[in-house]
Coordinates of C-alpha atoms in Angstrom, one line a residue:
X6 CA -18.8 -38.0 -45.8
X7 CA -16.7 -35.6 -43.8
X8 CA -15.5 -37.2 -40.4
X9 CA -16.7 -35.3 -37.4
X10 CA -13.7 -34.2 -35.3
X11 CA -13.7 -35.2 -31.7
X12 CA -13.9 -31.8 -30.0
X13 CA -12.2 -31.6 -26.7
X14 CA -12.7 -28.5 -24.6
X15 CA -9.5 -26.9 -23.2
X16 CA -9.3 -26.1 -19.5
X17 CA -9.6 -22.3 -20.4
X18 CA -12.9 -23.0 -22.1
X19 CA -14.2 -25.2 -19.2
X20 CA -13.2 -22.4 -16.8
X21 CA -14.8 -19.7 -18.9
X22 CA -18.0 -21.8 -18.9
X23 CA -17.8 -22.3 -15.1
X24 CA -17.4 -18.6 -14.5
X25 CA -20.6 -18.0 -16.6
X26 CA -22.5 -20.7 -14.8
X27 CA -21.5 -19.2 -11.5
X28 CA -22.6 -15.8 -12.6
X29 CA -26.0 -17.0 -13.9
X30 CA -26.6 -19.4 -11.0
X31 CA -25.9 -16.7 -8.4
X32 CA -28.4 -14.3 -10.0
X33 CA -30.9 -17.1 -10.2
X34 CA -30.6 -17.9 -6.5
X35 CA -30.8 -14.3 -5.6
X36 CA -34.1 -13.9 -7.5
X37 CA -35.3 -17.2 -5.9
X38 CA -34.8 -15.7 -2.4
X39 CA -33.0 -18.6 -0.6
X40 CA -31.0 -21.8 -1.1
X41 CA -29.2 -24.5 0.7
X42 CA -25.6 -24.4 -0.2
X43 CA -25.0 -28.1 0.4
X44 CA -28.4 -29.3 -0.8
X45 CA -29.8 -29.7 -4.3
X46 CA -30.3 -26.0 -4.8
X47 CA -26.6 -25.2 -4.2
X48 CA -25.4 -28.1 -6.4
X49 CA -24.7 -26.0 -9.6
X50 CA -22.8 -23.5 -7.6
X51 CA -20.6 -26.2 -6.0
X52 CA -19.9 -28.0 -9.2
X53 CA -19.0 -24.7 -11.1
X54 CA -16.6 -23.8 -8.3
X55 CA -15.0 -27.2 -8.3
X56 CA -14.7 -27.2 -12.1
X57 CA -13.2 -23.8 -12.0
X58 CA -10.8 -24.5 -9.1
X59 CA -9.7 -20.9 -8.5
X60 CA -6.1 -20.3 -7.6
X61 CA -7.1 -18.5 -4.4
X62 CA -9.0 -21.6 -3.2
X63 CA -5.9 -23.8 -3.6
X64 CA -6.7 -27.5 -3.0
X65 CA -10.5 -27.0 -3.1
X66 CA -10.7 -30.1 -5.4
X67 CA -8.5 -32.4 -3.4
X68 CA -9.3 -34.4 -0.2
X69 CA -7.1 -32.3 2.1
X70 CA -8.5 -29.1 3.6
X71 CA -7.1 -25.9 2.0
X72 CA -5.5 -23.7 4.8
X73 CA -4.3 -20.5 3.0
X74 CA -7.6 -20.2 1.1
X75 CA -9.5 -20.7 4.3
X76 CA -7.6 -17.9 6.0
X77 CA -8.1 -15.6 3.0
X78 CA -11.9 -16.2 3.2
X79 CA -12.3 -16.1 7.0
X80 CA -10.6 -12.6 7.0
X81 CA -13.3 -11.4 4.7
X82 CA -16.3 -12.9 6.5
X83 CA -17.6 -11.9 10.0
X84 CA -16.2 -13.5 13.1
X85 CA -18.6 -16.3 14.1
X86 CA -20.1 -17.0 10.7
X87 CA -18.8 -20.6 10.8
X88 CA -21.1 -21.2 13.9
X89 CA -24.3 -20.1 12.0
X90 CA -26.7 -22.3 10.2
X91 CA -28.7 -19.4 8.8
X92 CA -26.9 -16.6 6.8
X93 CA -29.3 -13.8 5.8
X94 CA -28.1 -11.2 3.2
X95 CA -29.9 -7.9 3.8
X96 CA -30.0 -4.4 2.7
X97 CA -29.4 -1.5 5.1
X98 CA -32.5 -2.2 7.2
X99 CA -31.9 -0.3 10.4
X100 CA -29.9 -2.7 12.4
X101 CA -27.3 0.1 13.2
X102 CA -30.1 1.6 15.3
X103 CA -30.6 -1.5 17.4
X104 CA -28.8 -3.2 20.3
X105 CA -27.0 -5.5 17.7
X106 CA -23.3 -4.8 17.6
X107 CA -21.9 -4.5 14.1
X108 CA -19.2 -7.0 13.2
X109 CA -16.9 -5.8 10.5
X110 CA -14.6 -8.4 8.8
X111 CA -11.0 -7.3 9.0
X112 CA -10.4 -7.4 5.2
X113 CA -13.9 -6.2 3.9
X114 CA -15.9 -3.1 4.8
X115 CA -19.4 -4.6 5.5
X116 CA -21.6 -4.5 8.5
X117 CA -22.7 -7.9 9.8
X118 CA -25.0 -8.6 12.8
X119 CA -25.2 -11.8 14.8
X120 CA -28.9 -12.1 15.5
X121 CA -28.8 -15.2 17.6
X122 CA -26.8 -18.4 18.0
X123 CA -27.8 -19.7 14.6
X124 CA -28.2 -16.6 12.4
X125 CA -25.8 -14.1 11.0
X126 CA -27.1 -11.1 8.9
X127 CA -24.7 -9.6 6.4
X128 CA -25.5 -6.1 5.1
X129 CA -25.1 -5.7 1.3
X130 CA -24.8 -2.0 0.3
X131 CA -22.2 -2.3 -2.4
X132 CA -24.1 -4.0 -5.2
X133 CA -24.1 -7.4 -6.9
X134 CA -20.2 -7.9 -6.7
X135 CA -20.6 -8.0 -2.9
X136 CA -23.1 -10.8 -3.2
X137 CA -20.9 -12.8 -5.7
X138 CA -18.0 -12.3 -3.4
X139 CA -19.8 -13.6 -0.3
X140 CA -21.6 -16.6 -2.0
X141 CA -18.3 -17.9 -3.6
X142 CA -16.5 -17.6 -0.2
X143 CA -19.3 -19.3 1.6
X144 CA -19.5 -22.1 -1.0
X145 CA -15.8 -22.6 -0.5
X146 CA -16.0 -23.0 3.3
X147 CA -19.0 -25.3 3.1
X148 CA -17.2 -27.5 0.6
X149 CA -14.2 -27.5 3.0
X150 CA -16.5 -28.3 5.9
X151 CA -17.7 -31.4 4.1
X152 CA -14.2 -32.5 3.6
X153 CA -13.6 -32.2 7.4
X154 CA -16.9 -34.2 7.9
X155 CA -15.7 -36.9 5.6
X156 CA -12.5 -37.4 7.6
X157 CA -14.2 -37.5 11.1
X158 CA -17.4 -39.4 10.5
X159 CA -17.0 -43.2 10.8
X160 CA -20.6 -44.2 10.0
X161 CA -24.0 -42.7 9.6
X162 CA -25.1 -43.3 13.1
X163 CA -22.8 -40.5 14.2
X164 CA -19.7 -42.3 15.4
X165 CA -16.6 -40.1 15.1
X166 CA -12.8 -40.5 15.2
X167 CA -10.8 -40.1 18.3
X168 CA -9.1 -37.0 16.8
X169 CA -12.5 -35.3 16.5
X170 CA -13.3 -36.2 20.1
X171 CA -10.1 -34.6 21.2
X172 CA -10.6 -31.5 19.2
X173 CA -14.2 -31.1 20.5
X174 CA -12.9 -31.6 24.1
X175 CA -10.3 -28.8 23.6
X176 CA -12.8 -26.3 22.1
X177 CA -15.4 -27.0 24.7
X178 CA -13.0 -26.1 27.6
X179 CA -13.2 -22.3 26.8
X180 CA -9.9 -21.5 28.5
X181 CA -6.4 -20.6 27.3
X182 CA -4.5 -23.7 26.5
X183 CA -1.0 -24.3 27.6
X184 CA 1.7 -24.9 24.9
X185 CA 1.5 -28.6 25.5
X186 CA -2.3 -28.8 25.3
X187 CA -2.2 -26.6 22.2
X188 CA 0.3 -28.8 20.4
X189 CA -1.6 -32.0 21.2
X190 CA -4.7 -30.5 19.8
X191 CA -2.9 -29.2 16.7
X192 CA -1.6 -32.8 16.2
X193 CA -5.2 -34.2 16.3
X194 CA -6.4 -31.3 14.1
X195 CA -3.6 -31.9 11.5
X196 CA -4.9 -35.5 11.1
X197 CA -8.5 -34.3 10.6
X198 CA -7.3 -31.8 7.9
X199 CA -5.1 -34.2 6.1
X200 CA -2.2 -31.7 6.7
X201 CA 1.2 -31.9 8.4
X202 CA 1.7 -30.7 12.0
X203 CA 4.0 -28.0 10.7
X204 CA 1.6 -26.7 8.0
X205 CA -1.1 -26.2 10.7
X206 CA 1.4 -24.6 13.2
X207 CA 2.5 -22.1 10.5
X208 CA -1.0 -20.7 9.8
X209 CA -2.4 -21.2 13.4
X210 CA -1.7 -17.7 14.7
X211 CA -2.9 -15.9 11.5
X212 CA -6.4 -16.9 12.5
X213 CA -6.2 -15.6 16.1
X214 CA -8.0 -12.5 17.4
X215 CA -7.2 -10.6 20.5
X216 CA -9.8 -12.4 22.6
X217 CA -9.6 -15.8 20.8
X218 CA -6.0 -16.8 20.4
X219 CA -7.1 -20.4 19.5
X220 CA -9.7 -19.3 16.9
X221 CA -8.3 -21.6 14.3
X222 CA -9.5 -24.6 16.3
X223 CA -12.9 -23.1 16.8
X224 CA -13.3 -22.4 13.0
X225 CA -12.4 -26.0 12.2
X226 CA -14.6 -27.5 14.9
X227 CA -17.7 -25.5 13.9
X228 CA -17.3 -26.2 10.2
X229 CA -17.0 -29.9 10.9
X230 CA -19.9 -29.9 13.5
X231 CA -22.5 -28.2 11.1
X232 CA -21.5 -30.4 8.2
X233 CA -22.0 -33.5 10.3
X234 CA -25.4 -32.2 11.4
X235 CA -26.3 -31.6 7.8
X236 CA -25.7 -35.3 7.1
X237 CA -26.9 -37.0 10.3
X238 CA -29.9 -34.8 11.3
X239 CA -30.5 -33.2 7.8
X240 CA -30.2 -29.8 9.3
X241 CA -29.1 -27.9 6.1
X242 CA -27.3 -24.5 6.3
X243 CA -29.5 -21.9 4.5
X244 CA -28.7 -18.6 2.8
X245 CA -31.5 -16.2 2.4
X246 CA -31.8 -12.8 0.6
X247 CA -34.2 -10.4 2.4
X248 CA -37.1 -9.0 0.4
X249 CA -35.9 -5.5 0.9
X250 CA -32.4 -6.3 -0.6
X251 CA -34.1 -8.0 -3.6
X252 CA -36.3 -4.9 -4.1
X253 CA -33.5 -2.4 -3.8
X254 CA -30.6 -4.1 -5.6
X255 CA -29.6 -2.4 -8.9
X256 CA -31.4 0.9 -8.2
X257 CA -28.3 2.9 -7.1
X258 CA -30.1 3.8 -3.8
X259 CA -26.8 4.1 -1.8
X260 CA -24.9 5.5 -4.7
X261 CA -27.4 8.3 -5.2
X262 CA -27.3 9.3 -1.5
X263 CA -23.5 9.2 -1.6
X264 CA -23.2 11.4 -4.7
X265 CA -25.8 13.9 -3.5
X266 CA -24.0 14.3 -0.2
X267 CA -20.8 15.2 -2.1
X268 CA -22.6 17.7 -4.4
X269 CA -24.3 19.4 -1.5
X270 CA -20.8 19.8 0.3
X271 CA -19.5 21.3 -3.0
X272 CA -22.5 23.7 -3.1
X273 CA -22.1 24.7 0.6
X274 CA -18.4 25.5 0.0
X275 CA -19.1 27.4 -3.3
X276 CA -17.1 24.9 -5.4
X277 CA -20.0 23.6 -7.7
X278 CA -18.9 25.7 -10.7
X279 CA -15.2 25.2 -10.4
X280 CA -13.2 22.7 -12.7
X281 CA -13.5 19.3 -11.0
X282 CA -11.0 16.3 -11.1
X283 CA -12.2 13.0 -9.7
X284 CA -9.6 10.4 -8.4
X285 CA -10.4 7.0 -7.2
X286 CA -7.7 6.0 -4.8
X287 CA -7.0 5.3 -1.2
X288 CA -7.6 7.9 1.6
X289 CA -3.9 8.9 2.1
X290 CA -1.9 9.0 -1.1
X291 CA -3.3 12.3 -2.5
X292 CA -3.3 14.1 0.8
X293 CA 0.3 12.9 1.6
X294 CA 1.6 13.6 -1.8
X295 CA 0.5 17.2 -1.6
X296 CA 1.2 18.0 2.1
X297 CA 3.4 15.3 3.9
X298 CA 6.9 16.5 2.6
X299 CA 6.3 20.0 3.8
X300 CA 4.7 19.1 7.2
X301 CA 7.3 16.4 8.1
X302 CA 10.5 17.9 6.5
X303 CA 12.1 18.7 9.9
X304 CA 11.1 15.3 11.5
X305 CA 12.5 13.3 8.5
X306 CA 15.4 15.6 7.6
X307 CA 17.6 14.4 4.6
X308 CA 15.1 11.5 3.8
X309 CA 13.6 11.0 0.3
X310 CA 9.9 11.7 -0.3
X311 CA 9.3 8.0 -0.7
X312 CA 11.0 7.2 2.7
X313 CA 8.5 9.7 4.3
X314 CA 5.6 8.0 2.5
X315 CA 6.8 4.6 3.8
X316 CA 7.0 6.0 7.4
X317 CA 3.4 7.3 7.1
X318 CA 2.3 3.8 5.9
X319 CA 3.6 1.9 8.8
X320 CA 0.9 0.5 11.2
X321 CA 1.9 2.6 14.3
X322 CA 2.4 5.9 12.5
X323 CA -0.9 7.4 13.9
X324 CA 0.9 10.6 15.2
X325 CA 2.6 11.7 12.0
X326 CA -0.5 10.7 10.0
X327 CA -2.7 12.9 12.2
X328 CA -0.2 15.8 11.9
X329 CA -0.5 15.7 8.0
X330 CA -4.3 15.3 8.2
X331 CA -4.7 18.3 10.6
X332 CA -2.5 20.5 8.3
X333 CA -4.5 19.4 5.1
X334 CA -7.8 20.3 6.9
X335 CA -6.4 23.8 7.5
X336 CA -5.4 24.2 3.8
X337 CA -8.4 23.2 1.8
X338 CA -9.2 19.6 2.5
X339 CA -12.7 18.6 3.5
X340 CA -13.2 15.0 4.9
X341 CA -16.5 13.2 4.2
X342 CA -16.6 9.9 6.1
X343 CA -19.3 7.7 4.4
X344 CA -22.9 7.7 5.9
X345 CA -24.6 6.4 2.8
X346 CA -23.8 2.7 3.2
X347 CA -21.5 2.6 0.2
X348 CA -18.5 2.4 2.5
X349 CA -16.7 4.8 0.3
X350 CA -15.1 7.8 2.1
X351 CA -14.4 11.0 0.3
X352 CA -11.9 13.9 0.6
X353 CA -12.4 17.2 -1.3
X354 CA -9.4 19.5 -1.9
X355 CA -9.9 23.1 -2.7
X356 CA -6.7 24.0 -4.5
X357 CA -7.4 27.7 -4.1
X358 CA -6.6 27.2 -0.3
X359 CA -3.4 25.2 -0.9
X360 CA -0.2 27.2 -0.6
X361 CA 1.5 25.3 -3.5
X362 CA 4.9 26.7 -2.7
X363 CA 4.7 24.7 0.6
X364 CA 3.4 21.6 -1.1
X365 CA 4.9 18.6 -2.9
X366 CA 4.2 20.5 -6.2
X367 CA 5.8 24.0 -5.9
X368 CA 6.0 24.4 -9.7
X369 CA 2.2 23.9 -10.3
X370 CA 0.6 26.1 -12.9
X371 CA -3.1 26.5 -12.2
X372 CA -5.7 28.4 -14.3
X373 CA -7.6 31.4 -12.9
X374 CA -10.4 29.0 -11.9
X375 CA -8.6 26.9 -9.3
X376 CA -9.6 23.2 -9.6
X377 CA -11.3 21.0 -7.0
X378 CA -10.0 17.5 -6.5
X379 CA -12.5 14.9 -5.3
X380 CA -10.8 11.8 -3.9
X381 CA -13.0 8.7 -3.5
X382 CA -11.9 5.5 -1.7
X383 CA -12.0 2.3 -3.8
X384 CA -15.3 1.0 -5.0
X385 CA -16.0 -2.7 -5.1
X386 CA -16.7 -4.3 -8.5
X387 CA -20.1 -3.3 -10.1
X388 CA -20.4 -0.6 -7.3
X389 CA -17.9 1.5 -9.5
X390 CA -20.6 2.0 -12.1
X391 CA -23.2 3.0 -9.5
X392 CA -21.1 5.6 -7.7
X393 CA -19.4 7.3 -10.7
X394 CA -22.6 7.2 -12.7
X395 CA -24.5 9.0 -9.9
X396 CA -21.6 11.4 -9.3
X397 CA -21.4 12.5 -13.0
X398 CA -25.1 13.4 -13.1
X399 CA -26.0 17.0 -12.8
X400 CA -26.9 18.4 -9.3
X401 CA -30.5 19.2 -9.0
X402 CA -30.5 22.4 -6.8
X403 CA -34.2 22.8 -7.2
X404 CA -36.9 20.9 -9.1
X405 CA -36.3 23.3 -12.0
X406 CA -32.6 24.1 -11.8
X407 CA -29.9 21.6 -12.7
X408 CA -26.2 22.3 -12.3
X409 CA -23.9 20.4 -14.6
X410 CA -20.5 19.7 -13.1
X411 CA -17.4 20.8 -14.9
X412 CA -15.6 17.5 -14.7
X413 CA -12.3 17.8 -16.4
X414 CA -10.8 14.4 -15.6
X415 CA -11.5 11.1 -13.9
X416 CA -8.4 9.2 -12.7
X417 CA -8.3 5.6 -11.3
X418 CA -5.4 4.5 -9.3
X419 CA -6.0 0.8 -8.2
X420 CA -4.7 -2.6 -7.2
X421 CA -4.7 -5.4 -9.7
X422 CA -3.4 -8.9 -10.4
X423 CA -0.6 -8.9 -13.0
X424 CA -0.1 -11.6 -15.6
X425 CA 3.5 -10.7 -16.5
X426 CA 5.9 -9.4 -13.8
X427 CA 5.4 -9.5 -10.1
X428 CA 4.0 -7.8 -6.9
X429 CA 4.5 -4.0 -6.8
X430 CA 4.9 -3.6 -10.6
X431 CA 2.8 -1.0 -12.5
X432 CA 0.1 -1.6 -15.2
X433 CA -1.2 1.0 -17.6
X434 CA -4.3 -0.2 -19.4
X435 CA -5.3 0.7 -22.9
X436 CA -8.7 -1.0 -22.7
X437 CA -10.9 -2.9 -20.3
X438 CA -12.5 -6.2 -21.3
X439 CA -15.4 -7.6 -19.3
X440 CA -14.8 -11.2 -18.4
X441 CA -17.6 -13.5 -19.5
X442 CA -19.3 -11.2 -21.9
X443 CA -16.3 -9.9 -24.0
X444 CA -17.7 -6.3 -23.7
X445 CA -14.8 -4.0 -24.2
X446 CA -14.0 -0.3 -23.6
X447 CA -11.0 1.1 -25.4
X448 CA -10.0 4.6 -24.3
X449 CA -7.2 7.2 -24.6
X450 CA -5.3 7.0 -21.4
X451 CA -3.6 10.2 -20.3
X452 CA -1.0 8.1 -18.4
X453 CA 1.6 6.3 -20.6
X454 CA 4.1 3.6 -20.0
X455 CA 6.9 6.1 -20.7
X456 CA 5.7 8.5 -18.0
X457 CA 6.3 6.0 -15.2
X458 CA 9.4 4.2 -16.5
X459 CA 12.9 5.0 -15.1
X460 CA 11.8 4.8 -11.4
X461 CA 13.2 1.3 -10.7
X462 CA 9.6 -0.3 -11.1
X463 CA 8.8 -2.5 -14.1
X464 CA 5.8 -0.9 -16.1
X465 CA 3.5 -2.9 -18.5
X466 CA 1.0 -1.5 -20.9
X467 CA -1.9 -3.2 -22.6
X468 CA -5.5 -4.3 -22.2
X469 CA -6.9 -5.4 -18.8
X470 CA -9.7 -7.7 -17.9
X471 CA -12.4 -6.8 -15.4
X472 CA -13.3 -9.9 -13.6
X473 CA -16.4 -11.0 -11.8
X474 CA -14.4 -11.6 -8.6
X475 CA -10.6 -11.9 -7.9
X476 CA -11.5 -15.2 -6.0
X477 CA -12.8 -16.8 -9.2
X478 CA -9.7 -16.8 -11.3
X479 CA -7.6 -19.8 -12.3
X480 CA -4.3 -20.1 -14.3
X481 CA -5.9 -21.7 -17.4
X482 CA -8.3 -18.9 -17.9
X483 CA -5.7 -16.2 -17.2
X484 CA -3.1 -17.8 -19.5
X485 CA -5.7 -17.7 -22.3
X486 CA -6.3 -14.0 -21.8
X487 CA -2.6 -13.3 -21.6
X488 CA -1.4 -15.6 -24.4
X489 CA -4.2 -15.2 -26.9
X490 CA -4.6 -12.2 -29.2
X491 CA -6.5 -10.4 -26.2
X492 CA -2.9 -9.8 -24.9
X493 CA -4.2 -9.0 -21.4
X494 CA -1.6 -7.7 -18.9
X495 CA -3.6 -7.8 -15.7
X496 CA -7.0 -8.3 -14.0
X497 CA -9.1 -6.1 -11.7
X498 CA -12.7 -5.8 -10.7
X499 CA -13.8 -2.2 -11.5
X500 CA -12.2 -0.8 -14.7
X501 CA -15.0 -1.6 -17.2
X502 CA -17.7 -0.3 -14.8
X503 CA -15.9 3.0 -14.3
X504 CA -15.4 3.4 -18.1
X505 CA -19.0 2.4 -18.8
X506 CA -20.2 5.2 -16.5
X507 CA -17.7 7.8 -17.9
X508 CA -18.6 7.0 -21.5
X509 CA -22.4 7.1 -21.0
X510 CA -22.1 10.5 -19.1
X511 CA -19.7 12.0 -21.7
X512 CA -20.8 10.6 -25.0
X513 CA -24.5 9.8 -24.6
X514 CA -26.1 11.7 -21.8
X515 CA -23.8 14.8 -22.3
X516 CA -23.9 15.5 -18.6
X517 CA -20.2 16.1 -18.5
X518 CA -17.6 17.3 -21.1
X519 CA -17.4 14.9 -24.0
X520 CA -13.6 15.4 -24.1
X521 CA -13.2 14.4 -20.4
X522 CA -9.7 13.1 -19.7
X523 CA -9.3 9.6 -18.2
X524 CA -6.3 8.2 -16.4
X525 CA -6.0 4.5 -15.3
X526 CA -3.0 3.0 -13.6
X527 CA -2.8 -0.1 -11.3
X528 CA 0.0 -1.6 -9.2
X529 CA 0.3 -5.3 -8.8
X530 CA -1.0 -6.8 -5.6
X531 CA -0.3 -10.3 -6.8
X532 CA 0.5 -12.5 -9.7
X533 CA -2.2 -15.3 -9.9
X534 CA -0.1 -17.2 -12.5
X535 CA 2.8 -17.6 -9.9
X536 CA 2.5 -20.2 -7.3
X537 CA 3.1 -18.5 -3.9
X538 CA 2.2 -15.0 -5.3
X539 CA -1.7 -15.2 -5.2
X540 CA -3.7 -12.9 -2.9
X541 CA -3.9 -15.8 -0.4
X542 CA -0.1 -15.6 0.1
X543 CA -0.5 -12.3 2.1
X544 CA -0.3 -8.6 1.6
X545 CA 2.2 -6.3 -0.1
X546 CA 3.7 -4.8 3.0
X547 CA 5.7 -1.7 2.1
X548 CA 6.3 -3.0 -1.4
X549 CA 3.0 -1.2 -2.5
X550 CA 4.0 2.3 -1.2
X551 CA 6.4 3.3 -4.0
X552 CA 4.1 2.4 -6.9
X553 CA 1.0 3.9 -5.1
X554 CA 2.7 7.2 -4.6
X555 CA 4.4 7.2 -8.0
X556 CA 1.0 6.8 -9.8
X557 CA -0.6 9.3 -7.6
X558 CA 2.1 11.9 -8.2
X559 CA 1.9 11.5 -11.9
X560 CA -1.9 12.0 -11.8
X561 CA -1.4 15.2 -9.7
X562 CA 1.4 16.5 -11.9
X563 CA -1.1 16.4 -14.8
X564 CA -3.9 18.1 -12.8
X565 CA -1.3 20.8 -11.6
X566 CA 0.0 21.2 -15.3
X567 CA 3.6 20.2 -14.4
X568 CA 5.3 19.1 -17.6

């Protein structure tokens, strides 16, 4: 009889299984309508996250509280959410027309409303990826809050440590602390967190807001306070999903409004029948690449184009940015700030109105039918499918008359995590693989590695993986994708969804040209395989300027037929 081998799962397999469990559990909880993250209903989600141990959440599985991960999450959640026992995820249900003031997290475009002392409503208008993002972040901070509780609660009657009493006293004062008071409180807080005084001091100011310089202490206090009440008084925190959100999700409601707005503007400006190039990028690189060098040539005399782009990217450069924008509006740019709830702003460039001799592309060779360039801001995860799918559909002028768009190309310039190389490097994908399902989308990329080489930036080419959420990645899973025959060079959140929409529109629905050109290129915002180079380690600064503009310029050179 053949001996049965003892099969031991690798960490990559465990991680893959944990991602799948997270995905299924979150969909189940959404359909259920509510759950208690630290109760029985949230157990599977907590266990899966602790099994996965994502890089961005650092020491989530250890006793000490994770500080960089906490900062990363807090910047993506509304101010004050740590004080709320009830978190309600809603659709766009009219709160913008009420007295409630929208709270927008600094690093995520989403409207949130503080209903009362105990409740925060978070508007979900960007699809399921937004829900996965919020739920994993909330699960993380609740796990961390229970670590705080474990270190401050002496017994079940509610007796607490002296460190906690001192922190509570400092927070309740509600006045600006002196340096001595602040350092005393940091010392007590460091004990509570299982961290050194220096570690807490290093990250303290990153949590501060203009009106709350000591916000770090408030966040820690409220997380610990609510976790204690969950245990002593059985007052469990609850996450609910509004009936309207559950009814609307997946029906492209916001995407359809967004796409129809764009097509109506095209029609009003008599651009519907012109060749169309769609670019997913930020709201400055295309505009600046076309107009900035001409507009600012006297101000930045003898400086290279990339130096000008760097100046424009600096935080205080409002005056020069406005100058370029005003010029662009005079010469063919139409701005469409979002009103649909997708949080995706749009710019439309009519190349017939651009004096190309006074642009960054003086040798452009355009056909008789001058193209129109539609630039859309970054989509978020699954939202990429919803928006591009709706944009590529014909425009229904009347009930009987449909106008098919002459879409010549779709270009995606995005940020991604890199698995070989470092921050600021460039990736050219040859296929997108959907994490968890293995669904894959090979394509003919009009951009090649050779086109972008020779500019002092390393360029990598190969398949890329589209992940459920950047905050759900760990080294074991990523090493497997990189080292196995998948040969993945990087990870991002939208590629497979864009390609799914483009393929269905061009190959099956025949709503656009079956030979539509696609261009994908990403620059590295982080390397999750390198300690200290994950997204939690901070932004790119000006490192991202050169790759952003290099990719944008290569896309525009192809649109303008510059060889």
